[in-house]
Amino acid sequence: MATSSAISTTASAAPQPSVQSGLWSWLTTVDHKRIGLLYLYTALFYLLVGGLEALLIRTQLARPNLSVVSAEMYNQLFTMHGTTMVFLVVMPLSAAFFNYLIPLQIGARDVAFPRLNAFSYWVYALGGLFITLPIFFGLAPNGGWFGYAPLSGPTYGGGYNMDFWVLGLQILGISSLAAAFNFITTIINMRAPGMTLMRMPMFTWMSFVVQFLIVLAFPVITAALFFLQFDRFFGTNFYQVQAGGDPLLWQHLFWVFGHPEVYILVLPAFGLVSEVLPTHSRKPLFGYNVMAFSGMMIGFLGFGVWAHHMFAVGMGPVADSIFAVTTMLIGIPTGVKIFNWIATMYGGSLRFPTSMKFAIGLIAMFTIGGISGVMHSSPPSDLQQTDTYFIVAHFHYVLYGGAIMGIFAGIYHYFPKITGRLMNERLGSWHFWLNFIGLNLTFFPMHFSGMLGMPRRIYTYDAGQGWDLFNMISTVGTYLLLVAGLIFAYNFFSSRKRGAVAGNDPWGGATLEWSIPSPPPEYNFAQIPEVTSRYPMWDLKAPDRTASLEHVHPSADDIAAAHAVPVHEETERRSAKELGIAIPFSTIRPFMVALGIIIMFSGLIVLHVGEFPLAMAAMLGGSAFMVGSLYAWLTSPLE
Amino acid sequence: MSTDRTHADHAHEHPTWKQYKWVALWLFVITVFEVWAYYVPAFVASKAFVPTLIIMSAVKFTIVVLFYMHLKYDHQMFRRLFTGPLIIAACTLVAFLFLFSKVRIG
Amino acid sequence: MATVAAAGAHEAHEHAHYTTTGLNHRKIAMWTFIGSECMLFGSLISTYLVYKGRSVVGPFPHEAWTSPTGQAFKPILNIPVTSASTFVLLMSSLFMVLALAAVENKGKPGYEGLLGASKFWLAATAAAGATFLGFQAFEFTSFVHEGLTIRTNLFGTSFYTLTGFHGTHVAVGVLWLMTMLFIDLKRGLEPRDAINVDIMALYWHFVDVVWIAIFTLVYLIK
Amino acid sequence: MSTSHLRRVAPVAVLALVLLALAACGGDYPNSTFSHNTTLNDGAVFLWDRMMLLGTIVFVVVEVLLVYTMIKFRRREGGPAPRQTHGNAALEITWTAIPALILVFLAVPTVKTIFENQRKAPAESLQVEVIGHQWWWEFRYPEYGIVTANELYLPIGKTVDFSLQTRDVLHSFWVPQLGGKRDLIANRVNHIWFTPKATMQPTALNGACVEYCGSSHANMRFRTFAVTPAEFDKWVAHQKTVALGSPAASVTTADSAVKEKPIVPLKTASLISLPTSAPTAAPEAWSFPAERMPAYTLPSTPLPATKFDETLLAAGDPKAGRELLTNPANLGKAPCLTCHVIRGETNYANDDQAKGPNLTHIGTRHTFAAGLYRLDAKALALWIKNAPAMKPGSVMPTFGAGEYNAMIKQAVPAAAGLDDRQIADIVAYLRSLK
Ligand code: HEA
Ligand code: HEA
Ligand code: CUA
Ligand SMILES: [Cu+2]
């Protein structure tokens, strides 16, 4: 088979079924790999949901003056589509990889706070239901994923729709923040001996940057949402225009969060691609230091550009100019990444399994989205673009062509590690090409319809405006994307059972996760490895190739302290008990704390319905349940 | 094991009662001065009022962080984890004041 | 988010494990959390300042106001009382460092007497925190009596929210302190527990420095 | 195998994109943002062209490099292991510096244009107040005391200074052919100004609300008529008058009858004072001639299934309609003038208080309901019968007897509603308001 690597030698037996199974084991697991899988499955499910929402949107817009869905339903659909894709699909898909990969890549047996990790997942899973289910009752949020006040406030956004949004995002924020503290600690403190920061795999690096973005951006939306929540539930005046409230306060707070958020969405994908490209080029990542640094720069600059979403609000020429220039600057570190990726491939020995196709697809497609992003950064011109389909084209090229393509690259690349089996390459190829064509068919025409005057967030448009053709093509493209998605789903599920057995290292990867069996044993590493370079597996398997690259041994002290052993390939699979490795106990408590939080928040909705006693019961009961479970959690031993 | 080692690593560097005392005294004195300033109309009216107060509270902020939170003596990782966000937060705050300064209320 | 902090704070995987930096997991998480809190309070304080002077109706923080119906309102903020509560909170930070020193140095020479009395200092810190909360409760109730609620105007809205968030943080801190005191009373805190007190102290001091900023920006600057 | 895939697909894809691009350049695009009708838009198009050029260069460089690399360096079985490199400072500095340089060429004209566009409007410009409502547009010409809705008249060659406000949520004002947009923000007054170039041909253009504002955001459109100065003057002279259909003698204002205060006091919006006496000689009614309306400005929104006995329309009696609207005895059935102003009639609200569009010269307009429907008898009749059925969420209530009002989930009781004949009369009256 064209894709199996020449250097993959260890032919291991078919993956053993996980010892633990059954619903209860999933509810109580604190194993970062199983939590990663939970994230993966849940987020893929929501990808289908968000995709179907998009499908309805596109069907409604296929031709002028259609009424496939009502105006009100359309507004709920696009709000939920945006919210779902951002908070329930791309962030959790990234989280799936954070969970699964970071400990493996840094040579750790788990994350720093395994139970907090389970908690993050359960808050996400339950919060996702909280915000998604209302659509079946026509009560889904309808104020846009940006929830601009005062439309999202009590005066103009009455009803329960936006209640679910405000509370839902608040809940999801808890999940992301908890996970971010966890991963920052994990990356700082649980790296294997010798794994210095500048030896970390690039995916871990980008994840590290992303965690800081989360830690700094989410509190801002938390505050903004608290204001909105207080306005809606307690009658405060933050965004109440009658009392002098300023709608721009919401906008600024939202985008101070919102812009870093888009890098939260794309940097993990960049990280994944930075793993895939070197592997299949058989060359180290070009300009590792600069790649790490540009990631940090993107993150840092990302906090100084938020008002480029607000050029139409009339901030005055000075502010417009400042934000225009800072926005343009972000193109520079991003460009560095693009060129370094190409340089990684240049002179390499390229092969093109599906993951590589998606990775290259990301470079090609993200560049288009990036360039249109730079086009928005010029305010006089952006005033013709903003809130039109040109913007929709931009962000789908960066989100679908960037984040989603990168994540697909990651899924194909790591599927054998996760399941022990390879995905079908033929179907993968079909998936890629349909996806690639569908993506361009769907989103490229939006550049035209946008510049030809079609506004965003409209459920209908009149005939004769010159937009019909472009909308039709977009809609056709979307159906192609659905077909591609279904092929992927089939491939995914069937390969899990019937795919070719992968072995430890099917691709010839350079990093630690390829040294252990697939799927990895629950303890990950039988012995914590000692790392001497960025490419430990290449050092081990193809030392002649990496001979010219940097190798410095870490201090003997550290290694002694950790009883580390040089990196080697682990071919045996034993139980943690046999090896004497302490494994954290499974526990239901993180789930219960998460449940308590959801009940507590639901109380607020009940309050809005006007059932005061029931609301109080839910809120107090929920908090009591949460505090009780938390206490039980904190007082029980970890392992 | 590492907990103990961590702890041992920097425990001897912790500030002592002598410093704690001085820090407390400074906090007290500055606070008294701040409140006193509030009651001097001429000072309140002067251009120096706001900057002076902000500087004084920044000094208080800094000495608590450096000594009570022993950031001055601790691992530099902590300093980075704190100052980075602090700077971003401060810049954002200043940007907000700038962006909202020219309000035109209808 | 308090939940997150608490959850993170009591769970560790580090005992008897190698850590890369030799630092404590939870302490790293706490500093990260504090960094995150900078952004939260930054947003709250920004909002207060942005809305300063933009209320459509009174009462106002520093100016008297007469409503269209002729009702007269005094300036709301009570500087003497708040100065006192500020002082109490500042002193609680001193008690906190002394509590930490007492736990860290338990049994060492020089720490036999009051300086080694961790229970006393923990109790004092908690008491000071509770006193601060008492002051705040007094402040809030008297403001409500004077005609300022969280719904009255932008000032009321942003003021109560900002100081309320801070007060909630203090309340969480007091609970944490009391839990620690309870443990101390039950089994006595040893130097090896110092890390736990240290982490709690970081939180406590941070809540204190936030108040330092609030006191100046909200109460003193007119 | 995969590269051959690529070789096969890439040209097709490129060809498709090129064709699409050609389609976009060649066709008839009434809302194109690439027009040169104002200097405001000249700036935007200039920047666009520059970005297009630079962007295309970057795009081509990246994609060509990428494709070249993919083809040149694909793996050959048995080939030597590639040379291992881990970076090259000179190269990396190059591809940091060149984009930086490119951006300078973008940033400089950008900043220049920003400051140019955001100067203060010349003092002698025509003032137009744009007031956004969920989901329609109010336009006021304070110099002339004109209040109108959903149809904006601009004199070619004269600078227009728009001041933008909203009565409720955020909206955004946009005429793609005339230049960039500006948001309408509560508690703020925003400005945008431009000059339709003297070389422009008189025409009608589409405009739209481009800030999401709730259920009928998609239905918040408007028409802009760029007319010659002479035509504009004619239009103004006529619009200043009370409607020809209404007897000027009965002009009163009934401000005192309205207790309710507007929720958001629009402090700067001009309160149009109503004329107290009839103009002696009413000027000729002028509005943009219907036959000159380009097709794209004529809405084709399908009418709802609401039943209406159309034979009644031809027989509609304007006098009876007027009686329904203006006789206080009918206020319960046809409370139109509590929400609408018809200058010259007894109004129960002034222009600042009215919830609906000013109907004074509704008979001269071409479209209604924010550009959603052509203003013909049938559409108007259906509208009065059941407006929310024609425009989701519309604030205009359902009046037709027995009609189900989807917004409040109730049917209008037969006795309280208007029957088809009455509606036909009202329509006739409204259409007479030239
Ligand atoms: C993954 C998400 C993602 C990413 C990575 C980006 C990246 C960028 N975005 Fe985008 N953006 C969004 C998601 C994203 N965006 C979303 C969701 C919205 C809409 C929100 C809403 O309203 O709902 C939005 C909206 C948006 C706007 C507001 C438009 C408007 O509403 O009017 C602007 C304005 O400046 C902008 C700019 C940019 C820029 C300059 C980049 C840059 O980071 C791009 C940098 C990349 C490149 C430039 C390409 C590679 C570089 C080279 C090959 C080097 C050479 C290049 C040059 C010299 C130009 N984006
Ligand atoms: C990551 C983010 C993301 C992604 C991936 C997408 C994907 C898509 N988006 Fe969207 N979109 C947004 C983020 C995203 N979007 C945001 C933020 C907005 C703004 C919302 C707002 O204005 O408030 C928006 C708005 C938006 C609009 C504008 C609506 C409007 O303004 O009125 C449109 C219109 O065409 C659209 C279309 C699409 C389409 C056709 C896809 C397609 O690519 C979807 C294709 C996917 C599928 C068809 C599913 C495929 C199925 C699978 C992969 C199977 C899953 C596998 C298993 C179960 C194992 N999106
Ligand atoms: Cu008004 Cu959209
Ligand atoms: Cu942005």
mmCIF file of C-alpha atoms and ligand atoms in Angstrom, chain A residues 86 145-146 148 254-255 258-259 261-267 270 298 305-312 323-324 326-339 363 366-378 382-383 385-388 391-392 394-400 402-403 456-457, chain D residues 54-55 58-59 62 95 98-103 106, ligand 1:
data_model
loop_
_atom_site.group_PDB
_atom_site.id
_atom_site.type_symbol
_atom_site.label_atom_id
_atom_site.label_comp_id
_atom_site.label_asym_id
_atom_site.label_seq_id
_atom_site.Cartn_x
_atom_site.Cartn_y
_atom_site.Cartn_z
ATOM 1 C CA VAL A 86 -17.461 27.634 16.686
ATOM 2 C CA TRP A 145 -23.403 34.137 17.039
ATOM 3 C CA PHE A 146 -22.165 37.620 17.994
ATOM 4 C CA TYR A 148 -25.268 42.160 19.400
ATOM 5 C CA PHE A 254 -17.421 40.595 22.370
ATOM 6 C CA TRP A 255 -14.697 41.190 19.816
ATOM 7 C CA GLY A 258 -14.037 37.203 19.375
ATOM 8 C CA HIS A 259 -10.883 37.927 17.515
ATOM 9 C CA GLU A 261 -11.266 33.246 19.415
ATOM 10 C CA VAL A 262 -10.695 32.877 15.680
ATOM 11 C CA TYR A 263 -7.064 32.074 16.365
ATOM 12 C CA ILE A 264 -8.188 29.694 19.078
ATOM 13 C CA LEU A 265 -10.028 27.966 16.268
ATOM 14 C CA VAL A 266 -7.243 27.860 13.736
ATOM 15 C CA LEU A 267 -3.968 27.488 15.630
ATOM 16 C CA PHE A 270 -1.947 24.787 12.175
ATOM 17 C CA ILE A 298 -0.260 35.693 16.109
ATOM 18 C CA VAL A 305 -7.042 44.017 16.441
ATOM 19 C CA TRP A 306 -10.560 43.352 17.669
ATOM 20 C CA ALA A 307 -12.138 46.533 16.394
ATOM 21 C CA HIS A 308 -11.600 45.505 12.770
ATOM 22 C CA HIS A 309 -15.024 43.905 13.152
ATOM 23 C CA MET A 310 -16.413 47.334 13.919
ATOM 24 C CA PHE A 311 -15.212 49.601 11.158
ATOM 25 C CA ALA A 312 -18.802 50.529 10.329
ATOM 26 C CA PHE A 323 -6.830 48.827 14.096
ATOM 27 C CA ALA A 324 -6.328 48.670 10.339
ATOM 28 C CA THR A 326 -2.438 46.146 13.591
ATOM 29 C CA THR A 327 -4.717 43.870 11.596
ATOM 30 C CA MET A 328 -2.468 43.974 8.577
ATOM 31 C CA LEU A 329 0.499 43.106 10.771
ATOM 32 C CA ILE A 330 -1.027 39.737 11.596
ATOM 33 C CA GLY A 331 -0.559 38.749 7.979
ATOM 34 C CA ILE A 332 3.192 38.717 8.503
ATOM 35 C CA PRO A 333 3.570 35.926 11.097
ATOM 36 C CA THR A 334 0.835 33.985 9.329
ATOM 37 C CA GLY A 335 2.687 34.308 6.046
ATOM 38 C CA VAL A 336 5.816 33.033 7.745
ATOM 39 C CA LYS A 337 3.918 29.893 8.629
ATOM 40 C CA ILE A 338 2.681 29.398 5.094
ATOM 41 C CA PHE A 339 6.130 29.811 3.587
ATOM 42 C CA ILE A 363 -2.128 25.776 2.917
ATOM 43 C CA PHE A 366 -6.244 29.208 4.122
ATOM 44 C CA THR A 367 -4.139 31.503 1.982
ATOM 45 C CA ILE A 368 -7.259 32.544 0.084
ATOM 46 C CA GLY A 369 -9.102 33.264 3.314
ATOM 47 C CA GLY A 370 -6.086 35.070 4.727
ATOM 48 C CA ILE A 371 -5.796 37.322 1.730
ATOM 49 C CA SER A 372 -9.477 38.247 1.845
ATOM 50 C CA GLY A 373 -8.927 38.892 5.582
ATOM 51 C CA VAL A 374 -6.256 41.402 4.712
ATOM 52 C CA MET A 375 -8.696 42.940 2.278
ATOM 53 C CA HIS A 376 -11.112 43.550 5.149
ATOM 54 C CA SER A 377 -8.401 45.207 7.125
ATOM 55 C CA SER A 378 -8.568 48.360 5.025
ATOM 56 C CA ASP A 382 -14.155 47.051 4.278
ATOM 57 C CA LEU A 383 -17.129 49.382 4.506
ATOM 58 C CA GLN A 385 -17.446 44.408 2.339
ATOM 59 C CA THR A 386 -18.566 44.268 5.921
ATOM 60 C CA ASP A 387 -21.759 42.365 6.622
ATOM 61 C CA THR A 388 -21.885 41.030 3.098
ATOM 62 C CA ILE A 391 -17.079 38.305 4.768
ATOM 63 C CA VAL A 392 -18.887 34.979 4.822
ATOM 64 C CA HIS A 394 -13.501 35.025 4.067
ATOM 65 C CA PHE A 395 -14.310 33.276 7.249
ATOM 66 C CA HIS A 396 -15.383 30.027 5.690
ATOM 67 C CA TYR A 397 -12.112 29.865 3.797
ATOM 68 C CA VAL A 398 -10.191 30.298 7.032
ATOM 69 C CA LEU A 399 -12.544 28.176 9.104
ATOM 70 C CA TYR A 400 -13.502 25.429 6.715
ATOM 71 C CA GLY A 402 -8.232 26.234 7.571
ATOM 72 C CA ALA A 403 -9.529 24.850 10.819
ATOM 73 C CA ARG A 456 -25.299 38.568 5.347
ATOM 74 C CA ARG A 457 -27.918 37.113 7.639
ATOM 75 C CA LEU D 54 -1.120 42.550 -4.274
ATOM 76 C CA GLY D 55 -3.376 39.732 -3.159
ATOM 77 C CA VAL D 58 0.701 36.674 -3.096
ATOM 78 C CA PHE D 59 -1.864 34.076 -4.065
ATOM 79 C CA VAL D 62 2.002 30.725 -2.804
ATOM 80 C CA TRP D 95 9.522 36.113 3.681
ATOM 81 C CA ILE D 98 8.494 41.104 1.743
ATOM 82 C CA PRO D 99 4.970 40.796 3.169
ATOM 83 C CA ALA D 100 5.808 43.645 5.518
ATOM 84 C CA LEU D 101 6.799 45.727 2.541
ATOM 85 C CA ILE D 102 3.655 44.757 0.661
ATOM 86 C CA LEU D 103 1.596 45.813 3.631
ATOM 87 C CA LEU D 106 -1.544 48.936 1.525
HETATM 88 C C1 HEA E 1 -10.062 30.788 11.738
HETATM 89 C C2 HEA E 1 -10.597 31.901 11.802
HETATM 90 C C3 HEA E 1 -10.085 33.187 11.234
HETATM 91 C C4 HEA E 1 -8.825 33.562 10.875
HETATM 92 C C5 HEA E 1 -7.548 32.787 10.983
HETATM 93 C C6 HEA E 1 -8.936 34.905 10.396
HETATM 94 C C7 HEA E 1 -7.848 35.626 9.932
HETATM 95 C C8 HEA E 1 -7.901 36.959 9.580
HETATM 96 N N1 HEA E 1 -9.031 37.742 9.534
HETATM 97 FE FE1 HEA E 1 -10.922 37.113 9.861
HETATM 98 N N2 HEA E 1 -12.755 36.587 10.479
HETATM 99 C C9 HEA E 1 -13.134 35.367 10.960
HETATM 100 C C10 HEA E 1 -12.322 34.287 11.172
HETATM 101 C C11 HEA E 1 -10.948 34.303 10.955
HETATM 102 N N3 HEA E 1 -10.233 35.332 10.444
HETATM 103 C C12 HEA E 1 -14.543 35.336 11.233
HETATM 104 C C13 HEA E 1 -15.326 34.166 11.791
HETATM 105 C C14 HEA E 1 -15.026 36.592 10.887
HETATM 106 C C15 HEA E 1 -16.462 37.081 10.905
HETATM 107 C C16 HEA E 1 -17.034 37.276 12.217
HETATM 108 C C17 HEA E 1 -18.452 37.689 12.084
HETATM 109 O O1 HEA E 1 -18.691 38.857 11.769
HETATM 110 O O2 HEA E 1 -19.344 36.823 12.252
HETATM 111 C C18 HEA E 1 -13.872 37.354 10.444
HETATM 112 C C19 HEA E 1 -13.946 38.670 10.049
HETATM 113 C C20 HEA E 1 -12.843 39.442 9.776
HETATM 114 C C21 HEA E 1 -12.886 40.853 9.645
HETATM 115 C C22 HEA E 1 -14.107 41.737 9.831
HETATM 116 C C23 HEA E 1 -14.785 41.906 8.567
HETATM 117 C C24 HEA E 1 -16.054 42.627 8.717
HETATM 118 O O3 HEA E 1 -16.978 42.111 9.354
HETATM 119 O O4 HEA E 1 -16.127 43.727 8.167
HETATM 120 C C25 HEA E 1 -11.618 41.268 9.357
HETATM 121 C C26 HEA E 1 -11.219 42.694 9.139
HETATM 122 O O5 HEA E 1 -10.140 43.066 9.141
HETATM 123 C C27 HEA E 1 -10.791 40.085 9.322
HETATM 124 C C28 HEA E 1 -9.437 40.090 9.056
HETATM 125 C C29 HEA E 1 -8.632 38.966 9.175
HETATM 126 C C30 HEA E 1 -7.189 38.998 8.945
HETATM 127 C C31 HEA E 1 -6.379 40.154 8.503
HETATM 128 C C32 HEA E 1 -6.754 37.731 9.212
HETATM 129 C C33 HEA E 1 -5.318 37.287 9.149
HETATM 130 O O6 HEA E 1 -4.989 36.551 10.292
HETATM 131 C C34 HEA E 1 -5.042 36.469 7.928
HETATM 132 C C35 HEA E 1 -3.561 36.280 7.735
HETATM 133 C C36 HEA E 1 -3.213 35.337 6.612
HETATM 134 C C37 HEA E 1 -2.754 35.695 5.412
HETATM 135 C C38 HEA E 1 -2.590 37.122 5.031
HETATM 136 C C39 HEA E 1 -2.438 34.661 4.368
HETATM 137 C C40 HEA E 1 -1.054 34.114 4.408
HETATM 138 C C41 HEA E 1 -0.003 35.130 4.339
HETATM 139 C C42 HEA E 1 0.910 35.200 3.326
HETATM 140 C C43 HEA E 1 0.929 34.223 2.232
HETATM 141 C C44 HEA E 1 1.936 36.256 3.425
HETATM 142 C C45 HEA E 1 1.803 37.363 2.462
HETATM 143 C C46 HEA E 1 0.525 38.084 2.617
HETATM 144 C C47 HEA E 1 0.341 39.408 2.509
HETATM 145 C C48 HEA E 1 1.445 40.371 2.405
HETATM 146 C C49 HEA E 1 -1.045 39.965 2.496
HETATM 147 N N4 HEA E 1 -11.557 38.992 9.564
#
